[in-house]
Amino acid sequence: MKYFPASELIINEDGSAFHLHIRPEQLADRIVMVGDPGRVDLVASFFDNREFDLSSREFHTVTGSYKGKRITALSHGIGTDNIDIVVNELDALANIDFATRQEKPEFRQLTMVRIGTSGGLQPQVPVGTFVISRRSIGFDGVLNFYAGRNEICDLDFEAAFCRHTDWNPLWAKPYVVEADAGLVEQIGRGEMIEGITISANGFYGPQGRELRLPLADRLLNEKIESFRYDGKPVTNYEMESSALAGLSRMMGHRAMTVCMIIANRVAHDADSNYKNSIGQLIETVLDRI
């Protein structure tokens, strides 16, 4: 069995994972992930009971039960760098024995559904729409640091996207990965839009927003909006789905992202009061996970 030294897997004195601060027995097999630590309380408000409630930095975790299902609600903060921390530590909690620091002989598969907010890039995804990230394009480069990246990515899609956008070689090479197909069907049930989502490595410049600093490519969003692969357009921007889908796929877990569109970049429309209506999406995911 593979051994993981303290330099690679940091375990806190109370036996919890370094960043998340939760112990292996506190993690459920079903995990609902949100970006905002405060939104964990909204997810947990639907629970029938709570086993524990813990906060560490931007990571807020509540494990409880919902209609007989044990579920962990967890906040991951903003960005794929945080997803790298969260997914690695969740996998460690599930598949590494923290007492011996060895990989467990039997694999424990996790099911992770991220509920997020997003900006639409096409007129057919107006504000208020629920969009499942069937495919994600990662602008972040996180997956490029792991062996086996090419085996789970769509290399032809990546090449076509880079050609169409005249991709700047100074930027991280984009990767394209699919969410777990079975989980997409389980959560979406054909009732939600299944789209192609960009996970940007920032909120402003990387998503084409220009404040005081000029953009390296002011036409990038126009190129993205006109891009088609297999006849399908890029539907929306967010900041986490690519790393979640990619890392989970390499580790053998089931994962996907579903977002509520709170802004449409084409229509220049936005809803700053989206928090009042995201509860419907949360309850739907809890019913179907």
PDB file of C-alpha atoms in Angstrom:
ATOM      1  CA  MET A   1       0.000   0.000   0.000  1.00  0.00           C
ATOM      2  CA  LYS A   2       1.209   3.490  -0.840  1.00  0.00           C
ATOM      3  CA  TYR A   3       2.441   5.478   2.161  1.00  0.00           C
ATOM      4  CA  PHE A   4       1.850   9.239   2.449  1.00  0.00           C
ATOM      5  CA  PRO A   5       4.423  11.112   4.592  1.00  0.00           C
ATOM      6  CA  ALA A   6       3.547  14.167   6.668  1.00  0.00           C
ATOM      7  CA  SER A   7       5.053  16.490   4.065  1.00  0.00           C
ATOM      8  CA  GLU A   8       2.483  15.308   1.483  1.00  0.00           C
ATOM      9  CA  LEU A   9      -0.572  14.741   3.678  1.00  0.00           C
ATOM     10  CA  ILE A  10      -0.764  17.162   6.595  1.00  0.00           C
ATOM     11  CA  ILE A  11      -3.053  15.876   9.347  1.00  0.00           C
ATOM     12  CA  ASN A  12      -4.037  18.146  12.223  1.00  0.00           C
ATOM     13  CA  GLU A  13      -3.528  17.073  15.845  1.00  0.00           C
ATOM     14  CA  ASP A  14      -7.226  16.247  16.172  1.00  0.00           C
ATOM     15  CA  GLY A  15      -7.017  13.797  13.243  1.00  0.00           C
ATOM     16  CA  SER A  16      -8.640  16.136  10.714  1.00  0.00           C
ATOM     17  CA  ALA A  17      -7.622  17.157   7.191  1.00  0.00           C
ATOM     18  CA  PHE A  18      -5.301  20.175   7.161  1.00  0.00           C
ATOM     19  CA  HIS A  19      -7.517  22.794   5.476  1.00  0.00           C
ATOM     20  CA  LEU A  20     -11.028  21.386   5.832  1.00  0.00           C
ATOM     21  CA  HIS A  21     -10.550  20.468   9.508  1.00  0.00           C
ATOM     22  CA  ILE A  22     -12.983  17.554   9.248  1.00  0.00           C
ATOM     23  CA  ARG A  23     -12.258  13.957  10.254  1.00  0.00           C
ATOM     24  CA  PRO A  24     -12.886  10.905   8.039  1.00  0.00           C
ATOM     25  CA  GLU A  25     -15.964   9.759   9.979  1.00  0.00           C
ATOM     26  CA  GLN A  26     -17.591  13.181   9.542  1.00  0.00           C
ATOM     27  CA  LEU A  27     -17.714  12.927   5.741  1.00  0.00           C
ATOM     28  CA  ALA A  28     -20.775  11.578   3.946  1.00  0.00           C
ATOM     29  CA  ASP A  29     -20.604   9.838   0.556  1.00  0.00           C
ATOM     30  CA  ARG A  30     -22.926  12.487  -0.924  1.00  0.00           C
ATOM     31  CA  ILE A  31     -21.526  16.023  -0.933  1.00  0.00           C
ATOM     32  CA  VAL A  32     -23.234  19.251  -1.951  1.00  0.00           C
ATOM     33  CA  MET A  33     -20.667  21.964  -2.607  1.00  0.00           C
ATOM     34  CA  VAL A  34     -21.179  25.731  -2.694  1.00  0.00           C
ATOM     35  CA  GLY A  35     -18.764  28.634  -2.972  1.00  0.00           C
ATOM     36  CA  ASP A  36     -20.082  30.900  -0.230  1.00  0.00           C
ATOM     37  CA  PRO A  37     -19.549  29.686   3.369  1.00  0.00           C
ATOM     38  CA  GLY A  38     -22.808  31.404   4.313  1.00  0.00           C
ATOM     39  CA  ARG A  39     -24.720  29.385   1.728  1.00  0.00           C
ATOM     40  CA  VAL A  40     -23.880  26.160   3.592  1.00  0.00           C
ATOM     41  CA  ASP A  41     -26.429  27.215   6.210  1.00  0.00           C
ATOM     42  CA  LEU A  42     -29.018  27.602   3.451  1.00  0.00           C
ATOM     43  CA  VAL A  43     -28.290  24.063   2.215  1.00  0.00           C
ATOM     44  CA  ALA A  44     -28.351  22.701   5.768  1.00  0.00           C
ATOM     45  CA  SER A  45     -31.633  24.483   6.504  1.00  0.00           C
ATOM     46  CA  PHE A  46     -33.291  21.741   4.438  1.00  0.00           C
ATOM     47  CA  PHE A  47     -31.686  18.969   6.554  1.00  0.00           C
ATOM     48  CA  ASP A  48     -33.788  16.942   8.983  1.00  0.00           C
ATOM     49  CA  ASN A  49     -30.891  17.006  11.465  1.00  0.00           C
ATOM     50  CA  ARG A  50     -27.244  18.056  11.764  1.00  0.00           C
ATOM     51  CA  GLU A  51     -24.414  15.866  13.057  1.00  0.00           C
ATOM     52  CA  PHE A  52     -21.873  18.685  13.279  1.00  0.00           C
ATOM     53  CA  ASP A  53     -21.151  22.195  12.041  1.00  0.00           C
ATOM     54  CA  LEU A  54     -17.559  23.371  11.550  1.00  0.00           C
ATOM     55  CA  SER A  55     -15.850  26.360   9.940  1.00  0.00           C
ATOM     56  CA  SER A  56     -12.188  26.788   8.975  1.00  0.00           C
ATOM     57  CA  ARG A  57     -11.153  29.719   6.789  1.00  0.00           C
ATOM     58  CA  GLU A  58     -13.511  29.709   3.772  1.00  0.00           C
ATOM     59  CA  PHE A  59     -14.376  26.051   4.347  1.00  0.00           C
ATOM     60  CA  HIS A  60     -17.677  25.616   6.181  1.00  0.00           C
ATOM     61  CA  THR A  61     -18.921  22.044   6.600  1.00  0.00           C
ATOM     62  CA  VAL A  62     -22.190  20.622   7.893  1.00  0.00           C
ATOM     63  CA  THR A  63     -23.039  16.927   7.748  1.00  0.00           C
ATOM     64  CA  GLY A  64     -26.611  15.838   8.381  1.00  0.00           C
ATOM     65  CA  SER A  65     -29.502  13.904   6.900  1.00  0.00           C
ATOM     66  CA  TYR A  66     -32.096  14.836   4.294  1.00  0.00           C
ATOM     67  CA  LYS A  67     -35.039  12.507   3.700  1.00  0.00           C
ATOM     68  CA  GLY A  68     -33.017   9.554   4.957  1.00  0.00           C
ATOM     69  CA  LYS A  69     -29.837  10.414   3.014  1.00  0.00           C
ATOM     70  CA  ARG A  70     -26.629  11.336   4.818  1.00  0.00           C
ATOM     71  CA  ILE A  71     -25.235  14.433   3.099  1.00  0.00           C
ATOM     72  CA  THR A  72     -22.288  16.745   3.664  1.00  0.00           C
ATOM     73  CA  ALA A  73     -22.732  20.406   2.727  1.00  0.00           C
ATOM     74  CA  LEU A  74     -19.367  22.076   2.132  1.00  0.00           C
ATOM     75  CA  SER A  75     -18.172  25.489   0.965  1.00  0.00           C
ATOM     76  CA  HIS A  76     -15.089  25.618  -1.257  1.00  0.00           C
ATOM     77  CA  GLY A  77     -14.516  29.351  -1.660  1.00  0.00           C
ATOM     78  CA  ILE A  78     -13.679  30.914  -5.016  1.00  0.00           C
ATOM     79  CA  GLY A  79     -11.513  29.442  -7.757  1.00  0.00           C
ATOM     80  CA  THR A  80     -10.023  26.194  -9.013  1.00  0.00           C
ATOM     81  CA  ASP A  81      -7.056  26.554  -6.661  1.00  0.00           C
ATOM     82  CA  ASN A  82      -9.487  26.017  -3.802  1.00  0.00           C
ATOM     83  CA  ILE A  83     -11.075  23.092  -5.651  1.00  0.00           C
ATOM     84  CA  ASP A  84      -7.615  21.495  -5.844  1.00  0.00           C
ATOM     85  CA  ILE A  85      -7.421  21.656  -2.039  1.00  0.00           C
ATOM     86  CA  VAL A  86     -10.982  20.502  -1.420  1.00  0.00           C
ATOM     87  CA  VAL A  87     -11.095  17.526  -3.799  1.00  0.00           C
ATOM     88  CA  ASN A  88      -7.669  16.241  -2.741  1.00  0.00           C
ATOM     89  CA  GLU A  89      -8.572  16.435   0.937  1.00  0.00           C
ATOM     90  CA  LEU A  90     -12.015  14.886   0.411  1.00  0.00           C
ATOM     91  CA  ASP A  91     -10.402  12.000  -1.468  1.00  0.00           C
ATOM     92  CA  ALA A  92      -7.824  11.626   1.290  1.00  0.00           C
ATOM     93  CA  LEU A  93     -10.550  11.532   3.943  1.00  0.00           C
ATOM     94  CA  ALA A  94     -12.302   8.789   1.985  1.00  0.00           C
ATOM     95  CA  ASN A  95      -9.395   6.700   0.746  1.00  0.00           C
ATOM     96  CA  ILE A  96      -6.390   7.160   3.029  1.00  0.00           C
ATOM     97  CA  ASP A  97      -6.173   5.685   6.518  1.00  0.00           C
ATOM     98  CA  PHE A  98      -5.215   8.687   8.656  1.00  0.00           C
ATOM     99  CA  ALA A  99      -3.844   6.410  11.417  1.00  0.00           C
ATOM    100  CA  THR A 100      -1.384   4.470   9.221  1.00  0.00           C
ATOM    101  CA  ARG A 101      -1.009   7.037   6.403  1.00  0.00           C
ATOM    102  CA  GLN A 102      -1.574   4.259   3.886  1.00  0.00           C
ATOM    103  CA  GLU A 103      -4.039   3.995   1.029  1.00  0.00           C
ATOM    104  CA  LYS A 104      -7.100   1.988   2.007  1.00  0.00           C
ATOM    105  CA  PRO A 105      -7.466  -1.405   0.276  1.00  0.00           C
ATOM    106  CA  GLU A 106     -11.056  -0.704  -0.815  1.00  0.00           C
ATOM    107  CA  PHE A 107     -11.897   2.407  -2.828  1.00  0.00           C
ATOM    108  CA  ARG A 108     -14.682   4.654  -1.495  1.00  0.00           C
ATOM    109  CA  GLN A 109     -16.397   6.629  -4.234  1.00  0.00           C
ATOM    110  CA  LEU A 110     -17.777  10.088  -3.484  1.00  0.00           C
ATOM    111  CA  THR A 111     -20.618  11.860  -5.276  1.00  0.00           C
ATOM    112  CA  MET A 112     -20.104  15.626  -5.480  1.00  0.00           C
ATOM    113  CA  VAL A 113     -22.546  18.181  -6.873  1.00  0.00           C
ATOM    114  CA  ARG A 114     -21.471  21.806  -6.924  1.00  0.00           C
ATOM    115  CA  ILE A 115     -24.234  24.402  -6.895  1.00  0.00           C
ATOM    116  CA  GLY A 116     -22.960  27.708  -8.186  1.00  0.00           C
ATOM    117  CA  THR A 117     -23.742  30.997  -9.865  1.00  0.00           C
ATOM    118  CA  SER A 118     -22.674  31.896 -13.360  1.00  0.00           C
ATOM    119  CA  GLY A 119     -22.715  34.391 -16.205  1.00  0.00           C
ATOM    120  CA  GLY A 120     -24.446  33.390 -19.440  1.00  0.00           C
ATOM    121  CA  LEU A 121     -22.744  33.836 -22.811  1.00  0.00           C
ATOM    122  CA  GLN A 122     -25.654  32.994 -25.105  1.00  0.00           C
ATOM    123  CA  PRO A 123     -29.192  34.378 -25.477  1.00  0.00           C
ATOM    124  CA  GLN A 124     -30.686  30.939 -24.779  1.00  0.00           C
ATOM    125  CA  VAL A 125     -29.362  31.022 -21.199  1.00  0.00           C
ATOM    126  CA  PRO A 126     -31.124  34.058 -19.701  1.00  0.00           C
ATOM    127  CA  VAL A 127     -30.906  35.168 -16.077  1.00  0.00           C
ATOM    128  CA  GLY A 128     -32.589  32.608 -13.808  1.00  0.00           C
ATOM    129  CA  THR A 129     -31.771  29.576 -15.988  1.00  0.00           C
ATOM    130  CA  PHE A 130     -30.269  26.402 -14.441  1.00  0.00           C
ATOM    131  CA  VAL A 131     -27.276  25.195 -16.497  1.00  0.00           C
ATOM    132  CA  ILE A 132     -25.429  21.915 -15.986  1.00  0.00           C
ATOM    133  CA  SER A 133     -21.759  21.972 -16.982  1.00  0.00           C
ATOM    134  CA  ARG A 134     -21.747  18.886 -19.176  1.00  0.00           C
ATOM    135  CA  ARG A 135     -18.332  19.927 -20.448  1.00  0.00           C
ATOM    136  CA  SER A 136     -15.949  22.392 -18.845  1.00  0.00           C
ATOM    137  CA  ILE A 137     -13.111  24.374 -20.374  1.00  0.00           C
ATOM    138  CA  GLY A 138     -10.485  25.120 -17.749  1.00  0.00           C
ATOM    139  CA  PHE A 139      -8.587  28.385 -18.165  1.00  0.00           C
ATOM    140  CA  ASP A 140      -6.828  27.728 -14.841  1.00  0.00           C
ATOM    141  CA  GLY A 141      -4.207  25.119 -15.754  1.00  0.00           C
ATOM    142  CA  VAL A 142      -4.672  23.099 -12.531  1.00  0.00           C
ATOM    143  CA  LEU A 143      -5.185  19.777 -14.315  1.00  0.00           C
ATOM    144  CA  ASN A 144      -2.008  20.317 -16.335  1.00  0.00           C
ATOM    145  CA  PHE A 145       0.043  19.629 -13.198  1.00  0.00           C
ATOM    146  CA  TYR A 146      -1.266  16.042 -12.881  1.00  0.00           C
ATOM    147  CA  ALA A 147      -0.199  12.903 -14.762  1.00  0.00           C
ATOM    148  CA  GLY A 148      -2.978  11.385 -16.844  1.00  0.00           C
ATOM    149  CA  ARG A 149      -4.483  14.732 -17.784  1.00  0.00           C
ATOM    150  CA  ASN A 150      -4.572  13.894 -21.506  1.00  0.00           C
ATOM    151  CA  GLU A 151      -6.332  10.572 -20.928  1.00  0.00           C
ATOM    152  CA  ILE A 152      -9.463  12.222 -19.495  1.00  0.00           C
ATOM    153  CA  CYS A 153      -9.554  15.378 -21.638  1.00  0.00           C
ATOM    154  CA  ASP A 154     -10.930  16.075 -25.113  1.00  0.00           C
ATOM    155  CA  LEU A 155      -7.745  17.005 -26.974  1.00  0.00           C
ATOM    156  CA  ASP A 156      -9.480  17.686 -30.308  1.00  0.00           C
ATOM    157  CA  PHE A 157     -11.865  20.120 -28.596  1.00  0.00           C
ATOM    158  CA  GLU A 158      -8.916  21.850 -26.928  1.00  0.00           C
ATOM    159  CA  ALA A 159      -7.076  22.267 -30.246  1.00  0.00           C
ATOM    160  CA  ALA A 160     -10.183  23.614 -32.005  1.00  0.00           C
ATOM    161  CA  PHE A 161     -10.833  26.096 -29.209  1.00  0.00           C
ATOM    162  CA  CYS A 162      -7.247  27.371 -29.211  1.00  0.00           C
ATOM    163  CA  ARG A 163      -7.304  27.821 -32.995  1.00  0.00           C
ATOM    164  CA  HIS A 164     -10.614  29.674 -32.980  1.00  0.00           C
ATOM    165  CA  THR A 165      -9.646  32.065 -30.182  1.00  0.00           C
ATOM    166  CA  ASP A 166      -6.032  32.492 -31.316  1.00  0.00           C
ATOM    167  CA  TRP A 167      -5.096  31.493 -27.774  1.00  0.00           C
ATOM    168  CA  ASN A 168      -2.362  33.619 -26.206  1.00  0.00           C
ATOM    169  CA  PRO A 169       0.680  31.383 -25.443  1.00  0.00           C
ATOM    170  CA  LEU A 170       1.314  33.400 -22.263  1.00  0.00           C
ATOM    171  CA  TRP A 171      -1.912  31.997 -20.785  1.00  0.00           C
ATOM    172  CA  ALA A 172      -2.272  28.529 -19.257  1.00  0.00           C
ATOM    173  CA  LYS A 173      -3.182  25.887 -21.835  1.00  0.00           C
ATOM    174  CA  PRO A 174      -6.940  25.277 -21.597  1.00  0.00           C
ATOM    175  CA  TYR A 175      -8.207  21.760 -20.897  1.00  0.00           C
ATOM    176  CA  VAL A 176     -11.627  20.296 -21.670  1.00  0.00           C
ATOM    177  CA  VAL A 177     -13.227  17.686 -19.434  1.00  0.00           C
ATOM    178  CA  GLU A 178     -16.681  16.118 -19.104  1.00  0.00           C
ATOM    179  CA  ALA A 179     -18.727  15.797 -15.930  1.00  0.00           C
ATOM    180  CA  ASP A 180     -19.892  12.363 -14.804  1.00  0.00           C
ATOM    181  CA  ALA A 181     -22.544  11.434 -17.382  1.00  0.00           C
ATOM    182  CA  GLY A 182     -24.646   9.346 -15.015  1.00  0.00           C
ATOM    183  CA  LEU A 183     -24.708  12.083 -12.416  1.00  0.00           C
ATOM    184  CA  VAL A 184     -25.695  14.664 -15.032  1.00  0.00           C
ATOM    185  CA  GLU A 185     -28.726  12.534 -15.920  1.00  0.00           C
ATOM    186  CA  GLN A 186     -29.520  11.896 -12.254  1.00  0.00           C
ATOM    187  CA  ILE A 187     -29.582  15.579 -11.327  1.00  0.00           C
ATOM    188  CA  GLY A 188     -30.775  17.151 -14.570  1.00  0.00           C
ATOM    189  CA  ARG A 189     -33.408  14.593 -15.641  1.00  0.00           C
ATOM    190  CA  GLY A 190     -33.590  16.362 -18.987  1.00  0.00           C
ATOM    191  CA  GLU A 191     -35.136  19.419 -17.313  1.00  0.00           C
ATOM    192  CA  MET A 192     -32.038  21.630 -17.216  1.00  0.00           C
ATOM    193  CA  ILE A 193     -29.861  23.059 -19.959  1.00  0.00           C
ATOM    194  CA  GLU A 194     -26.701  21.010 -20.479  1.00  0.00           C
ATOM    195  CA  GLY A 195     -23.958  23.351 -21.564  1.00  0.00           C
ATOM    196  CA  ILE A 196     -20.279  23.964 -22.129  1.00  0.00           C
ATOM    197  CA  THR A 197     -18.881  26.016 -19.270  1.00  0.00           C
ATOM    198  CA  ILE A 198     -15.676  28.011 -19.023  1.00  0.00           C
ATOM    199  CA  SER A 199     -13.946  27.954 -15.650  1.00  0.00           C
ATOM    200  CA  ALA A 200     -12.018  31.209 -15.616  1.00  0.00           C
ATOM    201  CA  ASN A 201      -9.007  31.793 -13.373  1.00  0.00           C
ATOM    202  CA  GLY A 202     -10.299  35.192 -12.294  1.00  0.00           C
ATOM    203  CA  PHE A 203     -13.475  37.264 -12.186  1.00  0.00           C
ATOM    204  CA  TYR A 204     -12.401  40.400 -14.022  1.00  0.00           C
ATOM    205  CA  GLY A 205      -9.764  40.230 -16.773  1.00  0.00           C
ATOM    206  CA  PRO A 206      -9.976  36.452 -17.343  1.00  0.00           C
ATOM    207  CA  GLN A 207     -13.727  36.825 -17.961  1.00  0.00           C
ATOM    208  CA  GLY A 208     -13.332  39.852 -20.224  1.00  0.00           C
ATOM    209  CA  ARG A 209     -14.308  42.487 -17.643  1.00  0.00           C
ATOM    210  CA  GLU A 210     -12.337  45.680 -18.056  1.00  0.00           C
ATOM    211  CA  LEU A 211     -12.014  48.182 -15.225  1.00  0.00           C
ATOM    212  CA  ARG A 212      -8.860  50.305 -14.950  1.00  0.00           C
ATOM    213  CA  LEU A 213      -6.526  47.702 -16.452  1.00  0.00           C
ATOM    214  CA  PRO A 214      -6.779  47.084 -20.211  1.00  0.00           C
ATOM    215  CA  LEU A 215      -7.265  43.526 -21.460  1.00  0.00           C
ATOM    216  CA  ALA A 216      -4.655  41.555 -23.375  1.00  0.00           C
ATOM    217  CA  ASP A 217      -7.357  40.469 -25.843  1.00  0.00           C
ATOM    218  CA  ARG A 218     -10.474  42.649 -25.838  1.00  0.00           C
ATOM    219  CA  LEU A 219     -12.092  40.397 -28.460  1.00  0.00           C
ATOM    220  CA  LEU A 220     -11.756  37.138 -26.503  1.00  0.00           C
ATOM    221  CA  ASN A 221     -15.386  37.030 -25.382  1.00  0.00           C
ATOM    222  CA  GLU A 222     -16.591  37.656 -28.933  1.00  0.00           C
ATOM    223  CA  LYS A 223     -14.439  34.759 -30.141  1.00  0.00           C
ATOM    224  CA  ILE A 224     -15.796  32.527 -27.382  1.00  0.00           C
ATOM    225  CA  GLU A 225     -19.401  33.462 -28.167  1.00  0.00           C
ATOM    226  CA  SER A 226     -18.926  32.542 -31.847  1.00  0.00           C
ATOM    227  CA  PHE A 227     -17.107  29.254 -31.156  1.00  0.00           C
ATOM    228  CA  ARG A 228     -18.940  25.994 -31.875  1.00  0.00           C
ATOM    229  CA  TYR A 229     -17.834  22.403 -31.323  1.00  0.00           C
ATOM    230  CA  ASP A 230     -20.048  19.642 -32.670  1.00  0.00           C
ATOM    231  CA  GLY A 231     -22.477  22.481 -33.336  1.00  0.00           C
ATOM    232  CA  LYS A 232     -22.677  23.438 -29.657  1.00  0.00           C
ATOM    233  CA  PRO A 233     -21.738  26.855 -28.188  1.00  0.00           C
ATOM    234  CA  VAL A 234     -20.053  27.814 -24.942  1.00  0.00           C
ATOM    235  CA  THR A 235     -22.954  28.646 -22.627  1.00  0.00           C
ATOM    236  CA  ASN A 236     -21.526  30.257 -19.499  1.00  0.00           C
ATOM    237  CA  TYR A 237     -18.631  31.427 -17.354  1.00  0.00           C
ATOM    238  CA  GLU A 238     -17.872  30.395 -13.781  1.00  0.00           C
ATOM    239  CA  MET A 239     -14.729  29.572 -11.815  1.00  0.00           C
ATOM    240  CA  GLU A 240     -14.680  25.987 -10.468  1.00  0.00           C
ATOM    241  CA  SER A 241     -16.352  23.306 -12.615  1.00  0.00           C
ATOM    242  CA  SER A 242     -13.298  22.267 -14.665  1.00  0.00           C
ATOM    243  CA  ALA A 243     -11.072  21.295 -11.756  1.00  0.00           C
ATOM    244  CA  LEU A 244     -13.945  19.593  -9.931  1.00  0.00           C
ATOM    245  CA  ALA A 245     -14.856  17.458 -12.943  1.00  0.00           C
ATOM    246  CA  GLY A 246     -11.254  16.754 -13.930  1.00  0.00           C
ATOM    247  CA  LEU A 247      -9.753  15.872 -10.553  1.00  0.00           C
ATOM    248  CA  SER A 248     -12.787  13.783  -9.614  1.00  0.00           C
ATOM    249  CA  ARG A 249     -12.647  11.853 -12.880  1.00  0.00           C
ATOM    250  CA  MET A 250      -8.941  11.059 -12.397  1.00  0.00           C
ATOM    251  CA  MET A 251      -9.580   9.924  -8.829  1.00  0.00           C
ATOM    252  CA  GLY A 252     -12.629   7.811  -9.709  1.00  0.00           C
ATOM    253  CA  HIS A 253     -15.309   9.955  -8.075  1.00  0.00           C
ATOM    254  CA  ARG A 254     -18.589  11.229  -9.551  1.00  0.00           C
ATOM    255  CA  ALA A 255     -18.857  15.003  -9.853  1.00  0.00           C
ATOM    256  CA  MET A 256     -20.700  17.749 -11.689  1.00  0.00           C
ATOM    257  CA  THR A 257     -21.617  21.430 -11.465  1.00  0.00           C
ATOM    258  CA  VAL A 258     -25.010  23.061 -11.909  1.00  0.00           C
ATOM    259  CA  CYS A 259     -25.270  26.839 -11.877  1.00  0.00           C
ATOM    260  CA  MET A 260     -28.003  29.407 -11.783  1.00  0.00           C
ATOM    261  CA  ILE A 261     -27.386  32.127 -14.349  1.00  0.00           C
ATOM    262  CA  ILE A 262     -27.310  35.447 -12.497  1.00  0.00           C
ATOM    263  CA  ALA A 263     -25.955  37.593 -15.348  1.00  0.00           C
ATOM    264  CA  ASN A 264     -25.993  37.466 -19.130  1.00  0.00           C
ATOM    265  CA  ARG A 265     -22.928  39.013 -20.708  1.00  0.00           C
ATOM    266  CA  VAL A 266     -24.570  39.282 -24.150  1.00  0.00           C
ATOM    267  CA  ALA A 267     -27.777  40.936 -22.926  1.00  0.00           C
ATOM    268  CA  HIS A 268     -25.877  43.026 -20.310  1.00  0.00           C
ATOM    269  CA  ASP A 269     -28.453  41.813 -17.759  1.00  0.00           C
ATOM    270  CA  ALA A 270     -27.827  40.829 -14.126  1.00  0.00           C
ATOM    271  CA  ASP A 271     -29.719  39.885 -10.978  1.00  0.00           C
ATOM    272  CA  SER A 272     -27.978  40.914  -7.752  1.00  0.00           C
ATOM    273  CA  ASN A 273     -30.860  39.458  -5.699  1.00  0.00           C
ATOM    274  CA  TYR A 274     -30.323  35.885  -6.906  1.00  0.00           C
ATOM    275  CA  LYS A 275     -29.919  34.621  -3.322  1.00  0.00           C
ATOM    276  CA  ASN A 276     -33.670  34.838  -2.919  1.00  0.00           C
ATOM    277  CA  SER A 277     -34.291  32.191  -5.603  1.00  0.00           C
ATOM    278  CA  ILE A 278     -31.316  29.802  -5.456  1.00  0.00           C
ATOM    279  CA  GLY A 279     -33.086  27.799  -2.737  1.00  0.00           C
ATOM    280  CA  GLN A 280     -35.169  26.097  -5.422  1.00  0.00           C
ATOM    281  CA  LEU A 281     -32.032  24.747  -7.102  1.00  0.00           C
ATOM    282  CA  ILE A 282     -30.604  23.588  -3.765  1.00  0.00           C
ATOM    283  CA  GLU A 283     -33.766  21.674  -2.876  1.00  0.00           C
ATOM    284  CA  THR A 284     -33.855  20.045  -6.321  1.00  0.00           C
ATOM    285  CA  VAL A 285     -30.259  18.831  -5.974  1.00  0.00           C
ATOM    286  CA  LEU A 286     -30.900  17.501  -2.459  1.00  0.00           C
ATOM    287  CA  ASP A 287     -33.904  15.565  -3.728  1.00  0.00           C
ATOM    288  CA  ARG A 288     -31.938  14.005  -6.594  1.00  0.00           C
ATOM    289  CA  ILE A 289     -28.422  13.432  -5.274  1.00  0.00           C
TER     290      ILE A 289
END
